[in-house]
GROMACS .gro file of C-alpha atoms in nm:
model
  256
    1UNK     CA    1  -0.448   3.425   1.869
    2UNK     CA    2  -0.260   3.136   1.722
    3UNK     CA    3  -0.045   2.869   1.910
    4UNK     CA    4   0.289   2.884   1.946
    5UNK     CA    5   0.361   2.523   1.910
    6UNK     CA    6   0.506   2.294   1.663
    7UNK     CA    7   0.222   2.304   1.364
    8UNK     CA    8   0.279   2.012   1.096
    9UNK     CA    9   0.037   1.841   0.848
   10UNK     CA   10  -0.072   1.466   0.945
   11UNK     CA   11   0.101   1.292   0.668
   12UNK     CA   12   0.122   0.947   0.585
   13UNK     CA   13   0.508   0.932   0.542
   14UNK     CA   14   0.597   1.087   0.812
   15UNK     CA   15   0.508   0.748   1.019
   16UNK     CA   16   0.769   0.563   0.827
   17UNK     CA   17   1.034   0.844   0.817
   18UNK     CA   18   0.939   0.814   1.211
   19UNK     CA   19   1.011   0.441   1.243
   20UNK     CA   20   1.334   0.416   1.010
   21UNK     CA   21   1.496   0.721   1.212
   22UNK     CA   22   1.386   0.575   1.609
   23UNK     CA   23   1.289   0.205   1.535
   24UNK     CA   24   1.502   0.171   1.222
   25UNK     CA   25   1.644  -0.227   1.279
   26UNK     CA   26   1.287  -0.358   1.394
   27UNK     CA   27   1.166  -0.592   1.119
   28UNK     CA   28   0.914  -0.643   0.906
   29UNK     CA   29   0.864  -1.014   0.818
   30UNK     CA   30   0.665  -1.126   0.497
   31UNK     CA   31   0.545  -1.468   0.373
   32UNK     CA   32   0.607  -1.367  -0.013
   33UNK     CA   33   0.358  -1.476  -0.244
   34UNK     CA   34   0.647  -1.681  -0.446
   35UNK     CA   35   0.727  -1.839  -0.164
   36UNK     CA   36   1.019  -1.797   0.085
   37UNK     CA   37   1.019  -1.557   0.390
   38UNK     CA   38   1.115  -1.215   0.335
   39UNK     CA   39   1.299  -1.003   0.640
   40UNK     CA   40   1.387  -0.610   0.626
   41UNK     CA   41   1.371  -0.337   0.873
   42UNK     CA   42   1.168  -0.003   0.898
   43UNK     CA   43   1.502   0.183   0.753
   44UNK     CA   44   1.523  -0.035   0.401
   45UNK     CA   45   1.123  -0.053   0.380
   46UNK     CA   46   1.163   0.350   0.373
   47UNK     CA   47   1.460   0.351   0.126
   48UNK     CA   48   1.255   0.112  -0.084
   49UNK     CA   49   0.904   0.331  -0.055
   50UNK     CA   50   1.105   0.618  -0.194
   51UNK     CA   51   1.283   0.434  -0.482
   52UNK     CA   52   0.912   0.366  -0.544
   53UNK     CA   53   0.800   0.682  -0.522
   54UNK     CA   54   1.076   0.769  -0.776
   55UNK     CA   55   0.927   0.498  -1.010
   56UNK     CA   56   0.537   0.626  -0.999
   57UNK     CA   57   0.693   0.974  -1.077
   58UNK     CA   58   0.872   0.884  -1.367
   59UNK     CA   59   0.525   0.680  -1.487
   60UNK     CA   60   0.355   1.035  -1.521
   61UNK     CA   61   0.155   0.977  -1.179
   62UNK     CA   62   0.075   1.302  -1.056
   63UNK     CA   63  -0.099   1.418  -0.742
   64UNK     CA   64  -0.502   1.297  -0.701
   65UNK     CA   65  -0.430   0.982  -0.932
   66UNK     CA   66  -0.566   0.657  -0.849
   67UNK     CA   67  -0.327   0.372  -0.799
   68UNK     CA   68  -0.470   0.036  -0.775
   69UNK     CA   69  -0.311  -0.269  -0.633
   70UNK     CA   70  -0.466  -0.635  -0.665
   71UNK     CA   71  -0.228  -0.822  -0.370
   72UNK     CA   72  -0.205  -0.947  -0.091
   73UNK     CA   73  -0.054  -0.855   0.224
   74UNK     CA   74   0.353  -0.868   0.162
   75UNK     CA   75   0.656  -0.571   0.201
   76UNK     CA   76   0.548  -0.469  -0.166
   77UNK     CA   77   0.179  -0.379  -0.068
   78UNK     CA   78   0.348  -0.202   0.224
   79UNK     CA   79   0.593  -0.028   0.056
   80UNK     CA   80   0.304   0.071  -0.227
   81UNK     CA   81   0.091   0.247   0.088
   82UNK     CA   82   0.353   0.470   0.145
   83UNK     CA   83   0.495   0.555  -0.183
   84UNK     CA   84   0.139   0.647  -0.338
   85UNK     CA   85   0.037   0.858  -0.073
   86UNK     CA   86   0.326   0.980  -0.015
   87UNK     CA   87   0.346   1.168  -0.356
   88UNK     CA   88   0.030   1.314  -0.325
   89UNK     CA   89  -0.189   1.010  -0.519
   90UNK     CA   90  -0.440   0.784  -0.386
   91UNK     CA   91  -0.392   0.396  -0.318
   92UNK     CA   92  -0.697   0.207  -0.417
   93UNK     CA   93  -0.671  -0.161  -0.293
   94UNK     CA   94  -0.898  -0.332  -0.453
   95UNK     CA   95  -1.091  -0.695  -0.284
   96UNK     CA   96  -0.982  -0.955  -0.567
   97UNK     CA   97  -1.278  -1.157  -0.373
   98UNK     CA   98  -1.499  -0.954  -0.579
   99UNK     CA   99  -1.583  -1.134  -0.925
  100UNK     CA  100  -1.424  -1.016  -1.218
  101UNK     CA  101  -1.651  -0.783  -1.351
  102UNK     CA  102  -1.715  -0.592  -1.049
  103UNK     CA  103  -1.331  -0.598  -1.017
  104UNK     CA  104  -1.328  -0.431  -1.369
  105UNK     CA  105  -1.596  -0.181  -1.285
  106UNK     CA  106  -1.416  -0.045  -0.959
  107UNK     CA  107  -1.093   0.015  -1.158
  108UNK     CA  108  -1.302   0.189  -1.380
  109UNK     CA  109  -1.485   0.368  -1.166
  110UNK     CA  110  -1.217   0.498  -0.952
  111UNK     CA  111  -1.013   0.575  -1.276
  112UNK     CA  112  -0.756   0.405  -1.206
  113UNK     CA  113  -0.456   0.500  -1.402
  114UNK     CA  114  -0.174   0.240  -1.283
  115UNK     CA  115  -0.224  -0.117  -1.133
  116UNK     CA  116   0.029  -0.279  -0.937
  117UNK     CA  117  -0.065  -0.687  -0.870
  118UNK     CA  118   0.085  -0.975  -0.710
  119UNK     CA  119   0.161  -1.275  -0.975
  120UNK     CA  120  -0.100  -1.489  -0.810
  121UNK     CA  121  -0.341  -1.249  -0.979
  122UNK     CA  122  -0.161  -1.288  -1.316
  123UNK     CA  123  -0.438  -1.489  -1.506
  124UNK     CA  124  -0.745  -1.219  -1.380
  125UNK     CA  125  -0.557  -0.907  -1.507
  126UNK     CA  126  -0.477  -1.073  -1.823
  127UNK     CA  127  -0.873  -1.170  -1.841
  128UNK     CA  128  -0.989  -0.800  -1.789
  129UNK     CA  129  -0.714  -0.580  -1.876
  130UNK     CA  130  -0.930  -0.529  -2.204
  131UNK     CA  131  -1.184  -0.377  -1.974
  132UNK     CA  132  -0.981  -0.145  -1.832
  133UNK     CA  133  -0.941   0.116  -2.111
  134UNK     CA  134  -0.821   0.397  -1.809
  135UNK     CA  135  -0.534   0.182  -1.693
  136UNK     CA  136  -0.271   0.279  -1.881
  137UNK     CA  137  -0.021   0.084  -1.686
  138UNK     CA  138   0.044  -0.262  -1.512
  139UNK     CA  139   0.309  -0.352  -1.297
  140UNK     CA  140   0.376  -0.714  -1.182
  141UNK     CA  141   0.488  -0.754  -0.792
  142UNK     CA  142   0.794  -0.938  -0.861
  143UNK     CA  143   1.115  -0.961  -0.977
  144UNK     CA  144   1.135  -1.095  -1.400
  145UNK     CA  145   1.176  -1.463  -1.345
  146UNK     CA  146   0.863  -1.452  -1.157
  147UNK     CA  147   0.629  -1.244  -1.395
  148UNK     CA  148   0.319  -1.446  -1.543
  149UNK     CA  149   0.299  -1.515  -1.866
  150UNK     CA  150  -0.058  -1.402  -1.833
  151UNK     CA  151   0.050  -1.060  -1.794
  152UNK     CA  152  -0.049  -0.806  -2.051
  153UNK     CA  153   0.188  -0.727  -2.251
  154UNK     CA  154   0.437  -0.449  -2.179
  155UNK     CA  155   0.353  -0.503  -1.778
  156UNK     CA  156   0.639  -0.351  -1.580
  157UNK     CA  157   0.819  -0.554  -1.313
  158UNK     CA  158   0.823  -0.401  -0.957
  159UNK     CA  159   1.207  -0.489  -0.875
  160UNK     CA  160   1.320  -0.379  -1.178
  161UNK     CA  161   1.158  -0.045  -1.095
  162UNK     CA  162   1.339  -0.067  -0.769
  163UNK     CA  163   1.663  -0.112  -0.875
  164UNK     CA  164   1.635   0.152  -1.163
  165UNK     CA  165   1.520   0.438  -0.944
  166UNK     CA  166   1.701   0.660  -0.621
  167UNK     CA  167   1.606   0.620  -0.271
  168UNK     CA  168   1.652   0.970  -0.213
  169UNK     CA  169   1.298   1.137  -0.246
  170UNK     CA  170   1.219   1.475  -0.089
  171UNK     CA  171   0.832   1.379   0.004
  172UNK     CA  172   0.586   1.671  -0.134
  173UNK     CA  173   0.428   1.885   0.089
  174UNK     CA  174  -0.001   1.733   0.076
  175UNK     CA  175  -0.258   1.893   0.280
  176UNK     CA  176  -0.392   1.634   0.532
  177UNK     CA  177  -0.739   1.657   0.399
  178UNK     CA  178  -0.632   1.546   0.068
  179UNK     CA  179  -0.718   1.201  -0.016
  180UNK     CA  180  -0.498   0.914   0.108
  181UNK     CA  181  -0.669   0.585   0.024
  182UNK     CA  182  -0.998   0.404  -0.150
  183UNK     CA  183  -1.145   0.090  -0.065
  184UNK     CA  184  -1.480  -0.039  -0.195
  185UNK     CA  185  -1.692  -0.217  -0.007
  186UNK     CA  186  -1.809  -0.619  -0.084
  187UNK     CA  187  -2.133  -0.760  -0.017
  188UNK     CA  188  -2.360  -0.476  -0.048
  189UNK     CA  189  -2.697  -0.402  -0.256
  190UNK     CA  190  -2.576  -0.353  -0.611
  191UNK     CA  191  -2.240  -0.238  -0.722
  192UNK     CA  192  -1.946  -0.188  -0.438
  193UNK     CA  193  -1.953   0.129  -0.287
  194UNK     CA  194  -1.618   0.339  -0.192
  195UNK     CA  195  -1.446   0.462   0.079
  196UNK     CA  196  -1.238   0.768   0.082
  197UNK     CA  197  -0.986   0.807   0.335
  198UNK     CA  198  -0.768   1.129   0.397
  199UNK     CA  199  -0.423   1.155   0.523
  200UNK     CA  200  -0.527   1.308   0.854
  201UNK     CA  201  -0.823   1.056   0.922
  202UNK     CA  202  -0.584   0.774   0.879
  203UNK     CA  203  -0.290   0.893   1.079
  204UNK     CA  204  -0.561   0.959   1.338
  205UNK     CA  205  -0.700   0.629   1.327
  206UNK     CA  206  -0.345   0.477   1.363
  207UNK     CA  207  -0.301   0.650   1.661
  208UNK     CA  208  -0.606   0.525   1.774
  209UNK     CA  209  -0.554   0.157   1.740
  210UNK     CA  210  -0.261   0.193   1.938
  211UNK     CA  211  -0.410   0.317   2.239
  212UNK     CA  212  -0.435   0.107   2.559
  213UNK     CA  213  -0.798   0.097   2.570
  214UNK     CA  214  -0.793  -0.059   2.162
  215UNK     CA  215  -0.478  -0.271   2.069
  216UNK     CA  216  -0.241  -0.135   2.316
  217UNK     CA  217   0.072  -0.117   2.101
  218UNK     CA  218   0.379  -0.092   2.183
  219UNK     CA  219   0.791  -0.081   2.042
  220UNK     CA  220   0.817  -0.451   2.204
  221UNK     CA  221   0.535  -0.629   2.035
  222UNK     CA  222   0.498  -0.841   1.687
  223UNK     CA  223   0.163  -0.738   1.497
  224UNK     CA  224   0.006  -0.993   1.231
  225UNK     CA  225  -0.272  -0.887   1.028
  226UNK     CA  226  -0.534  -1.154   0.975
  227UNK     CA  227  -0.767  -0.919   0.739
  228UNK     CA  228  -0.560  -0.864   0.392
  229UNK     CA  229  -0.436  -0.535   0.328
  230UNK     CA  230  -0.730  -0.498   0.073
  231UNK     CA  231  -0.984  -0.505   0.329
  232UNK     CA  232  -1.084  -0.175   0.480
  233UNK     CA  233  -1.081  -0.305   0.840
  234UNK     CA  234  -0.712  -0.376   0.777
  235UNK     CA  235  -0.625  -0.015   0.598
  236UNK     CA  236  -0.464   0.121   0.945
  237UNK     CA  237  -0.244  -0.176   1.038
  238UNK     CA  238   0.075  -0.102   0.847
  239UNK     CA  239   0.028   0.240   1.002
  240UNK     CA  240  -0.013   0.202   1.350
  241UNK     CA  241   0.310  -0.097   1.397
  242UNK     CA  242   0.550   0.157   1.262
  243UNK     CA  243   0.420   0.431   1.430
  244UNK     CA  244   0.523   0.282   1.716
  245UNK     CA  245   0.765   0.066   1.612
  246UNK     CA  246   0.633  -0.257   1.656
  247UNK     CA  247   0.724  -0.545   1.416
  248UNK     CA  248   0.487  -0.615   1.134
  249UNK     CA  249   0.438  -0.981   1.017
  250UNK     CA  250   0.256  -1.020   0.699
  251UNK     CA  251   0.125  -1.315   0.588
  252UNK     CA  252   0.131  -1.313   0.195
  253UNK     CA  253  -0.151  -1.553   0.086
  254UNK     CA  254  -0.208  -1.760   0.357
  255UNK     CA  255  -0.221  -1.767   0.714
  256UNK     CA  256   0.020  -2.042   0.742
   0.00000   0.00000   0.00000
């Protein structure tokens, strides 16, 4: 005999649909990697992940794909783990720690097909791009005035894709067990070694971190990630502040 209560898949986006419709004005702050201090709320970071998610449809990016991101913790990285899930693709955030060829190989190993990264990363794309015969397109974390020269050429510009693209976006229905996320490892015997997260496992490990007994969050605190948002220990965070509606600080490139 099955339950009679509400049934719904554990779905990435429905944290931030969550946190724009109860917690919608609470910020989230960002030290952007060109400099000044960036402040939005839950509400525009949703309207923004969907424009997004508008953009990586248009690309051709279609459920299962790999999406790779070289960047650091800012509202773009954020928006980027809720827009590629959220159609059904996978967000690989890749350590650009690692030296360039093993940053190479885990693009090409994943397959990754797109690769978003932040213009402080400008000159190492431009160095391995050639080495990446699978990506078949990059896309620069800024607005134009910003974008390195280094760039390949025809990289996209992320706030152009913004402002070209809707922020209404009816999110697909994805089975929870579908993949979510990827995130090698560093420092092990021979080449890195990935992780594969699923929607469910992640929304399940947000709701653990907020749990008294773990980090205890709550609708009144501020959250600041130390780990970047490459780092696998950090994967949860911009989960578990929205999901309860706690403000998110991120620090861009340094802790400063």
């Amino acid at each position: 005999m099955l339950a009679l209560m509400m049934d719904r898949a554990l779905n990435l986006p429905s944290i931030l649909e969550y946190a724009a419709l109860y917690h919608g004005d609470r910020e989230v702050v960002t030290r952007t990697v060109e400099g000044p201090i960036h402040r939005y709320d839950y509400a525009a970071a949703l309207a923004r992940s969907k424009r997004m998610a508008n953009a990586l449809v248009a690309m051709g990016v279609k459920p299962g794909d790999r999406v790779a991101t070289l960047a650091w913790s800012t509202h773009r990285h954020f928006e980027l783990y809720y827009a590629v899930s959220g159609i059904g693709a996978v967000l690989h955030t890749i350590n650009p720690r690692l030296h360039p060829d093993q940053v190479a190989w885990v693009a090409n190993h994943a397959e990754d097909s797109v690769l978003f990264f932040d213009i402080s990363f400008g000159e190492l794309v431009g160095d391995i791009a050639a080495k990446l015969p699978l990506v078949k397109t990059f896309v620069a974390m800024t607005d134009r005035a910003h974008l390195p020269a280094q760039a390949p050429a025809g990289t996209l510009v992320y706030e152009e894709l913004i402002d070209a693209h809707s922020p209404d976006f009816v999110w697909p229905e994805v089975d929870e067990r579908e993949a979510s996320g990827l995130c090698y490892t560093s420092g092990t015997t021979g080449n890195p070694k990935g992780v594969l997260y699923s929607h469910r496992s992640t929304v399940l490990h947000a709701m653990a971190l907020v749990a008294p007994d773990t980090f205890d969050l709550g609708a009144r605190d501020a959250v600041l990630p130390c780990a970047q948002m490459y780092h696998a220990n950090a994967w949860c965070t911009p989960y578990a502040a929205p999901l309860v509606g706690a403000k998110l600080i991120l620090p861009g490139r340094h802790l400063d």
